[in-house]
mmCIF file of C-alpha atoms in Angstrom:
data_model
loop_
_atom_site.group_PDB
_atom_site.id
_atom_site.type_symbol
_atom_site.label_atom_id
_atom_site.label_comp_id
_atom_site.label_asym_id
_atom_site.label_seq_id
_atom_site.Cartn_x
_atom_site.Cartn_y
_atom_site.Cartn_z
ATOM 1 C CA UNK Q 1217 30.015 -15.723 6.779
ATOM 2 C CA UNK Q 1218 27.622 -14.687 10.309
ATOM 3 C CA UNK Q 1219 30.685 -11.886 10.794
ATOM 4 C CA UNK Q 1220 29.602 -10.849 7.921
ATOM 5 C CA UNK Q 1221 26.232 -9.764 8.171
ATOM 6 C CA UNK Q 1222 26.521 -9.211 11.327
ATOM 7 C CA UNK Q 1223 28.463 -6.389 11.056
ATOM 8 C CA UNK Q 1224 26.310 -5.411 7.861
ATOM 9 C CA UNK Q 1225 23.561 -5.138 10.156
ATOM 10 C CA UNK Q 1226 25.634 -3.298 12.787
ATOM 11 C CA UNK Q 1227 26.647 -1.230 9.806
ATOM 12 C CA UNK Q 1228 22.632 -0.397 9.276
ATOM 13 C CA UNK Q 1229 21.489 0.464 12.134
ATOM 14 C CA UNK Q 1230 24.173 2.990 13.134
ATOM 15 C CA UNK Q 1231 23.438 6.604 13.185
ATOM 16 C CA UNK Q 1232 19.828 8.589 12.249
ATOM 17 C CA UNK Q 1233 19.404 7.874 9.075
ATOM 18 C CA UNK Q 1234 17.086 4.875 9.957
ATOM 19 C CA UNK Q 1235 15.019 6.629 11.882
ATOM 20 C CA UNK Q 1236 14.807 9.917 9.560
ATOM 21 C CA UNK Q 1237 12.998 8.022 6.607
ATOM 22 C CA UNK Q 1238 10.695 5.701 8.956
ATOM 23 C CA UNK Q 1239 9.604 9.438 10.402
ATOM 24 C CA UNK Q 1240 9.541 10.960 6.511
ATOM 25 C CA UNK Q 1241 7.246 7.181 5.625
ATOM 26 C CA UNK Q 1242 4.903 7.750 8.820
ATOM 27 C CA UNK Q 1243 4.313 10.291 7.551
ATOM 28 C CA UNK Q 1244 4.254 10.537 4.186
ATOM 29 C CA UNK Q 1245 2.086 7.287 5.194
ATOM 30 C CA UNK Q 1246 -0.775 9.078 7.372
ATOM 31 C CA UNK Q 1247 -1.220 12.394 5.224
ATOM 32 C CA UNK Q 1248 -1.784 10.363 2.132
ATOM 33 C CA UNK Q 1249 -4.138 7.005 3.941
ATOM 34 C CA UNK Q 1250 -6.009 10.483 5.720
ATOM 35 C CA UNK Q 1251 -7.017 12.162 2.681
ATOM 36 C CA UNK Q 1252 -8.757 8.843 1.757
ATOM 37 C CA UNK Q 1253 -10.327 8.628 4.435
ATOM 38 C CA UNK Q 1254 -11.428 12.751 4.191
ATOM 39 C CA UNK Q 1255 -12.284 11.934 0.127
ATOM 40 C CA UNK Q 1256 -13.992 8.140 0.816
ATOM 41 C CA UNK Q 1257 -15.989 9.949 3.673
ATOM 42 C CA UNK Q 1258 -17.867 11.904 1.238
ATOM 43 C CA UNK Q 1259 -18.285 8.808 -1.402
ATOM 44 C CA UNK Q 1260 -19.986 6.892 1.115
ATOM 45 C CA UNK Q 1261 -22.466 10.025 2.456
ATOM 46 C CA UNK Q 1262 -22.849 9.811 -1.147
ATOM 47 C CA UNK Q 1263 -23.720 6.314 -1.814
ATOM 48 C CA UNK Q 1264 -21.278 6.150 -4.448
ATOM 49 C CA UNK Q 1265 -18.923 3.326 -2.374
ATOM 50 C CA UNK Q 1266 -18.833 1.526 0.390
ATOM 51 C CA UNK Q 1267 -16.667 1.635 3.224
ATOM 52 C CA UNK Q 1268 -14.213 -1.682 2.227
ATOM 53 C CA UNK Q 1269 -13.566 0.091 -0.874
ATOM 54 C CA UNK Q 1270 -13.095 3.210 1.172
ATOM 55 C CA UNK Q 1271 -10.611 0.891 3.918
ATOM 56 C CA UNK Q 1272 -8.481 -0.504 0.848
ATOM 57 C CA UNK Q 1273 -7.446 2.773 -0.230
ATOM 58 C CA UNK Q 1274 -5.908 3.829 3.473
ATOM 59 C CA UNK Q 1275 -4.408 0.707 3.629
ATOM 60 C CA UNK Q 1276 -2.844 0.823 -0.483
ATOM 61 C CA UNK Q 1277 -1.591 4.397 1.274
ATOM 62 C CA UNK Q 1278 0.995 2.643 3.235
ATOM 63 C CA UNK Q 1279 2.922 1.542 0.147
ATOM 64 C CA UNK Q 1280 4.471 5.012 -0.119
ATOM 65 C CA UNK Q 1281 7.565 3.712 2.365
ATOM 66 C CA UNK Q 1282 8.316 1.518 -0.557
ATOM 67 C CA UNK Q 1283 10.501 4.354 -1.783
ATOM 68 C CA UNK Q 1284 12.267 4.562 1.943
ATOM 69 C CA UNK Q 1285 13.401 0.788 1.987
ATOM 70 C CA UNK Q 1286 15.237 2.235 -1.308
ATOM 71 C CA UNK Q 1287 16.578 4.948 0.058
ATOM 72 C CA UNK Q 1288 17.557 2.875 3.026
ATOM 73 C CA UNK Q 1289 19.701 0.328 0.550
ATOM 74 C CA UNK Q 1290 21.259 3.211 -1.698
ATOM 75 C CA UNK Q 1291 22.483 4.821 1.475
ATOM 76 C CA UNK Q 1292 24.016 1.293 3.087
ATOM 77 C CA UNK Q 1293 26.553 1.735 -0.077
ATOM 78 C CA UNK Q 1294 26.880 5.093 -0.145
ATOM 79 C CA UNK Q 1295 27.854 6.449 2.662
ATOM 80 C CA UNK Q 1296 30.460 4.313 2.006
ATOM 81 C CA UNK Q 1297 32.027 6.374 -0.785
ATOM 82 C CA UNK Q 1298 30.565 9.749 1.302
ATOM 83 C CA UNK Q 1299 32.972 8.987 4.486
ATOM 84 C CA UNK Q 1300 36.006 6.538 2.343
ATOM 85 C CA UNK Q 1301 35.811 4.010 4.549
ATOM 86 C CA UNK Q 1302 34.518 1.434 1.589
ATOM 87 C CA UNK Q 1303 38.050 0.519 0.434
ATOM 88 C CA UNK Q 1304 38.197 -0.681 4.285
ATOM 89 C CA UNK Q 1305 35.084 -2.113 3.568
ATOM 90 C CA UNK Q 1306 35.728 -4.447 1.201
ATOM 91 C CA UNK Q 1307 39.727 -5.262 2.703
ATOM 92 C CA UNK Q 1308 38.025 -6.846 5.758
ATOM 93 C CA UNK Q 1309 35.348 -8.051 4.779
ATOM 94 C CA UNK Q 1310 37.873 -10.468 2.842
ATOM 95 C CA UNK Q 1311 36.721 -9.115 -0.640
ATOM 96 C CA UNK Q 1312 34.541 -7.221 -3.511
ATOM 97 C CA UNK Q 1313 31.614 -10.592 -3.883
ATOM 98 C CA UNK Q 1314 31.344 -10.622 -0.331
ATOM 99 C CA UNK Q 1315 30.349 -6.995 0.393
ATOM 100 C CA UNK Q 1316 28.366 -6.403 -2.309
ATOM 101 C CA UNK Q 1317 26.353 -9.283 -0.554
ATOM 102 C CA UNK Q 1318 26.406 -9.076 2.675
ATOM 103 C CA UNK Q 1319 24.780 -5.610 1.679
ATOM 104 C CA UNK Q 1320 21.956 -7.366 -1.018
ATOM 105 C CA UNK Q 1321 21.102 -9.915 2.469
ATOM 106 C CA UNK Q 1322 20.739 -7.279 4.938
ATOM 107 C CA UNK Q 1323 19.311 -5.062 2.358
ATOM 108 C CA UNK Q 1324 16.732 -7.512 1.764
ATOM 109 C CA UNK Q 1325 16.181 -8.045 5.728
ATOM 110 C CA UNK Q 1326 15.626 -4.437 6.296
ATOM 111 C CA UNK Q 1327 13.431 -4.360 3.153
ATOM 112 C CA UNK Q 1328 10.406 -6.759 5.070
ATOM 113 C CA UNK Q 1329 11.426 -5.235 8.464
ATOM 114 C CA UNK Q 1330 9.750 -2.274 6.997
ATOM 115 C CA UNK Q 1331 7.130 -3.987 4.991
ATOM 116 C CA UNK Q 1332 5.951 -5.647 8.490
ATOM 117 C CA UNK Q 1333 5.787 -2.238 9.632
ATOM 118 C CA UNK Q 1334 3.955 -0.811 6.840
ATOM 119 C CA UNK Q 1335 1.060 -3.888 6.854
ATOM 120 C CA UNK Q 1336 1.133 -2.333 10.792
ATOM 121 C CA UNK Q 1337 0.385 0.948 10.301
ATOM 122 C CA UNK Q 1338 -2.065 0.188 7.640
ATOM 123 C CA UNK Q 1339 -4.132 -2.441 9.891
ATOM 124 C CA UNK Q 1340 -4.072 0.950 12.411
ATOM 125 C CA UNK Q 1341 -4.548 3.788 10.371
ATOM 126 C CA UNK Q 1342 -7.543 2.499 8.568
ATOM 127 C CA UNK Q 1343 -9.037 1.430 11.985
ATOM 128 C CA UNK Q 1344 -8.796 4.395 13.412
ATOM 129 C CA UNK Q 1345 -9.212 7.105 10.529
ATOM 130 C CA UNK Q 1346 -12.357 5.304 9.906
ATOM 131 C CA UNK Q 1347 -13.492 5.442 13.284
ATOM 132 C CA UNK Q 1348 -13.081 8.618 13.622
ATOM 133 C CA UNK Q 1349 -16.208 9.782 11.025
ATOM 134 C CA UNK Q 1350 -17.880 7.004 12.632
ATOM 135 C CA UNK Q 1351 -17.432 3.926 10.574
ATOM 136 C CA UNK Q 1352 -15.428 0.848 11.054
ATOM 137 C CA UNK Q 1353 -12.758 -0.991 9.179
ATOM 138 C CA UNK Q 1354 -13.750 -3.362 6.471
ATOM 139 C CA UNK Q 1355 -11.149 -6.083 5.776
ATOM 140 C CA UNK Q 1356 -12.414 -8.094 2.731
ATOM 141 C CA UNK Q 1357 -9.669 -10.622 1.146
ATOM 142 C CA UNK Q 1358 -8.367 -7.649 -1.423
ATOM 143 C CA UNK Q 1359 -8.197 -5.748 1.722
ATOM 144 C CA UNK Q 1360 -5.363 -8.681 2.765
ATOM 145 C CA UNK Q 1361 -3.762 -9.083 -0.964
ATOM 146 C CA UNK Q 1362 -3.199 -5.312 -0.420
ATOM 147 C CA UNK Q 1363 -1.394 -5.593 2.887
ATOM 148 C CA UNK Q 1364 0.469 -8.475 1.489
ATOM 149 C CA UNK Q 1365 1.484 -6.484 -2.143
ATOM 150 C CA UNK Q 1366 2.932 -3.391 0.242
ATOM 151 C CA UNK Q 1367 4.641 -6.142 2.626
ATOM 152 C CA UNK Q 1368 6.533 -7.135 -0.814
ATOM 153 C CA UNK Q 1369 7.254 -4.155 -2.614
ATOM 154 C CA UNK Q 1370 9.130 -2.877 0.448
ATOM 155 C CA UNK Q 1371 11.101 -6.110 0.458
ATOM 156 C CA UNK Q 1372 11.938 -5.792 -3.353
ATOM 157 C CA UNK Q 1373 12.277 -1.685 -3.023
ATOM 158 C CA UNK Q 1374 15.127 -2.400 -0.949
ATOM 159 C CA UNK Q 1375 17.953 -4.420 -2.910
ATOM 160 C CA UNK Q 1376 16.807 -2.279 -5.562
ATOM 161 C CA UNK Q 1377 18.017 0.505 -3.658
ATOM 162 C CA UNK Q 1378 21.425 -0.901 -3.234
ATOM 163 C CA UNK Q 1379 22.017 -1.714 -6.412
ATOM 164 C CA UNK Q 1380 21.198 1.636 -7.288
ATOM 165 C CA UNK Q 1381 23.256 2.440 -5.184
ATOM 166 C CA UNK Q 1382 26.308 0.213 -6.629
ATOM 167 C CA UNK Q 1383 26.026 2.046 -9.438
ATOM 168 C CA UNK Q 1384 26.224 5.700 -9.022
ATOM 169 C CA UNK Q 1385 27.843 5.781 -5.754
ATOM 170 C CA UNK Q 1386 27.605 8.777 -4.777
ATOM 171 C CA UNK Q 1387 24.717 9.416 -2.251
ATOM 172 C CA UNK Q 1388 22.862 12.887 -3.292
ATOM 173 C CA UNK Q 1389 22.996 11.283 -6.354
ATOM 174 C CA UNK Q 1390 21.522 7.610 -5.628
ATOM 175 C CA UNK Q 1391 18.802 8.886 -3.447
ATOM 176 C CA UNK Q 1392 17.964 11.911 -6.632
ATOM 177 C CA UNK Q 1393 17.978 9.146 -8.751
ATOM 178 C CA UNK Q 1394 15.829 7.045 -6.764
ATOM 179 C CA UNK Q 1395 13.321 9.536 -6.062
ATOM 180 C CA UNK Q 1396 12.959 10.879 -9.105
ATOM 181 C CA UNK Q 1397 12.152 7.969 -10.860
ATOM 182 C CA UNK Q 1398 10.087 7.277 -7.876
ATOM 183 C CA UNK Q 1399 8.003 10.097 -7.930
ATOM 184 C CA UNK Q 1400 8.330 12.598 -11.104
ATOM 185 C CA UNK Q 1401 9.512 10.366 -14.942
ATOM 186 C CA UNK Q 1402 7.733 6.473 -13.862
ATOM 187 C CA UNK Q 1403 4.479 8.658 -13.428
ATOM 188 C CA UNK Q 1404 5.042 10.831 -16.016
ATOM 189 C CA UNK Q 1405 4.935 8.579 -18.445
ATOM 190 C CA UNK Q 1406 3.019 6.345 -17.277
ATOM 191 C CA UNK Q 1407 0.642 9.109 -18.646
ATOM 192 C CA UNK Q 1408 2.374 9.416 -21.237
ATOM 193 C CA UNK Q 1409 2.647 6.352 -23.097
ATOM 194 C CA UNK Q 1410 1.082 4.129 -20.165
ATOM 195 C CA UNK Q 1411 1.612 0.820 -22.753
ATOM 196 C CA UNK Q 1412 5.466 1.062 -22.474
ATOM 197 C CA UNK Q 1413 5.298 2.725 -18.728
ATOM 198 C CA UNK Q 1414 3.425 -0.253 -17.613
ATOM 199 C CA UNK Q 1415 6.949 -2.376 -17.641
ATOM 200 C CA UNK Q 1416 8.446 0.472 -15.716
ATOM 201 C CA UNK Q 1417 9.960 -1.071 -12.052
ATOM 202 C CA UNK Q 1418 7.868 1.012 -9.933
ATOM 203 C CA UNK Q 1419 5.050 1.630 -12.019
ATOM 204 C CA UNK Q 1420 5.124 -3.062 -11.954
ATOM 205 C CA UNK Q 1421 5.202 -1.944 -8.642
ATOM 206 C CA UNK Q 1422 1.883 -0.641 -7.946
ATOM 207 C CA UNK Q 1423 0.184 -3.920 -10.166
ATOM 208 C CA UNK Q 1424 1.847 -5.635 -6.574
ATOM 209 C CA UNK Q 1425 0.299 -3.808 -4.204
ATOM 210 C CA UNK Q 1426 -3.458 -3.274 -6.165
ATOM 211 C CA UNK Q 1427 -3.439 0.328 -7.418
ATOM 212 C CA UNK Q 1428 -6.444 -0.864 -8.953
ATOM 213 C CA UNK Q 1429 -6.094 0.905 -12.605
ATOM 214 C CA UNK Q 1430 -6.988 -0.718 -15.466
ATOM 215 C CA UNK Q 1431 -3.982 -0.822 -17.716
ATOM 216 C CA UNK Q 1432 -1.687 -2.227 -15.168
ATOM 217 C CA UNK Q 1433 0.360 -5.708 -15.815
ATOM 218 C CA UNK Q 1434 -1.869 -8.899 -13.322
ATOM 219 C CA UNK Q 1435 0.791 -8.910 -10.570
ATOM 220 C CA UNK Q 1436 2.392 -12.037 -11.382
ATOM 221 C CA UNK Q 1437 3.362 -10.354 -14.563
ATOM 222 C CA UNK Q 1438 4.253 -6.927 -12.172
ATOM 223 C CA UNK Q 1439 6.611 -9.644 -10.105
ATOM 224 C CA UNK Q 1440 8.682 -11.195 -13.653
ATOM 225 C CA UNK Q 1441 9.010 -7.706 -14.955
ATOM 226 C CA UNK Q 1442 10.149 -6.738 -11.028
ATOM 227 C CA UNK Q 1443 12.733 -9.049 -11.004
ATOM 228 C CA UNK Q 1444 13.636 -8.072 -14.307
ATOM 229 C CA UNK Q 1445 15.120 -4.650 -13.478
ATOM 230 C CA UNK Q 1446 16.143 -5.977 -10.327
ATOM 231 C CA UNK Q 1447 18.479 -9.044 -12.762
ATOM 232 C CA UNK Q 1448 19.616 -6.116 -14.997
ATOM 233 C CA UNK Q 1449 20.767 -3.948 -12.363
ATOM 234 C CA UNK Q 1450 22.550 -6.519 -10.194
ATOM 235 C CA UNK Q 1451 24.365 -7.258 -12.976
ATOM 236 C CA UNK Q 1452 25.692 -3.781 -13.717
ATOM 237 C CA UNK Q 1453 26.090 -3.119 -9.874
ATOM 238 C CA UNK Q 1454 28.574 -6.768 -9.661
ATOM 239 C CA UNK Q 1455 30.033 -5.186 -13.127
ATOM 240 C CA UNK Q 1456 30.619 -1.295 -12.120
ATOM 241 C CA UNK Q 1457 32.293 -3.110 -8.302
ATOM 242 C CA UNK Q 1458 34.183 -5.538 -10.111
ATOM 243 C CA UNK Q 1459 35.519 -2.720 -12.947
ATOM 244 C CA UNK Q 1460 36.132 0.334 -11.233
ATOM 245 C CA UNK Q 1461 38.471 1.433 -8.452
ATOM 246 C CA UNK Q 1462 37.233 1.369 -4.579
ATOM 247 C CA UNK Q 1463 38.277 4.496 -3.157
#
């Protein structure tokens, strides 16, 4: 099994895909964090909030990285279909189940790296951005829970991307589906039908990184909901992997 994982780990970091995803994730996180810092400065000056709340918002801005962790997972699978190497990978590793498991384990490990990087980015950016407005970053117990939630969402998002990749099997299709669900569909449904939409995967992740909205699930319930989505997607992905041709 060590050889399977080593092979998939090596493939995961080949090329520049990971660097592109990390670069865009950093840009979006910093842009969002700067927006929170600027807005927070005005509210602190007006006496409507405090520095600790602004710190929470800036740290929470790094949650955007979980979208790119899921894209990494999807591309880990779909680029082998695009290059036509998927059948060779199945033969070399000794079966579809072994490849399925190896990609899942590697994706979860990469998701953990994305999570650690997101927390590091959140820590540094909160200190630097708030210092730019003359404040010292204030980390409370709530801030640490937000950072832990950001880490957890990255770990969970990468396997979700892998499952979507196995189901869709097309690079552009999988990337488009993940971006549409995360940026358009789920947020729109949250506004239209908030009571039902809180059970969607990306909305449930809002509870995990403690978005603070009043109509969200508790973090514990949200984790169960996310586990349900991952179990359903994993079952569908495994079923389709065995029922369709490897081409």
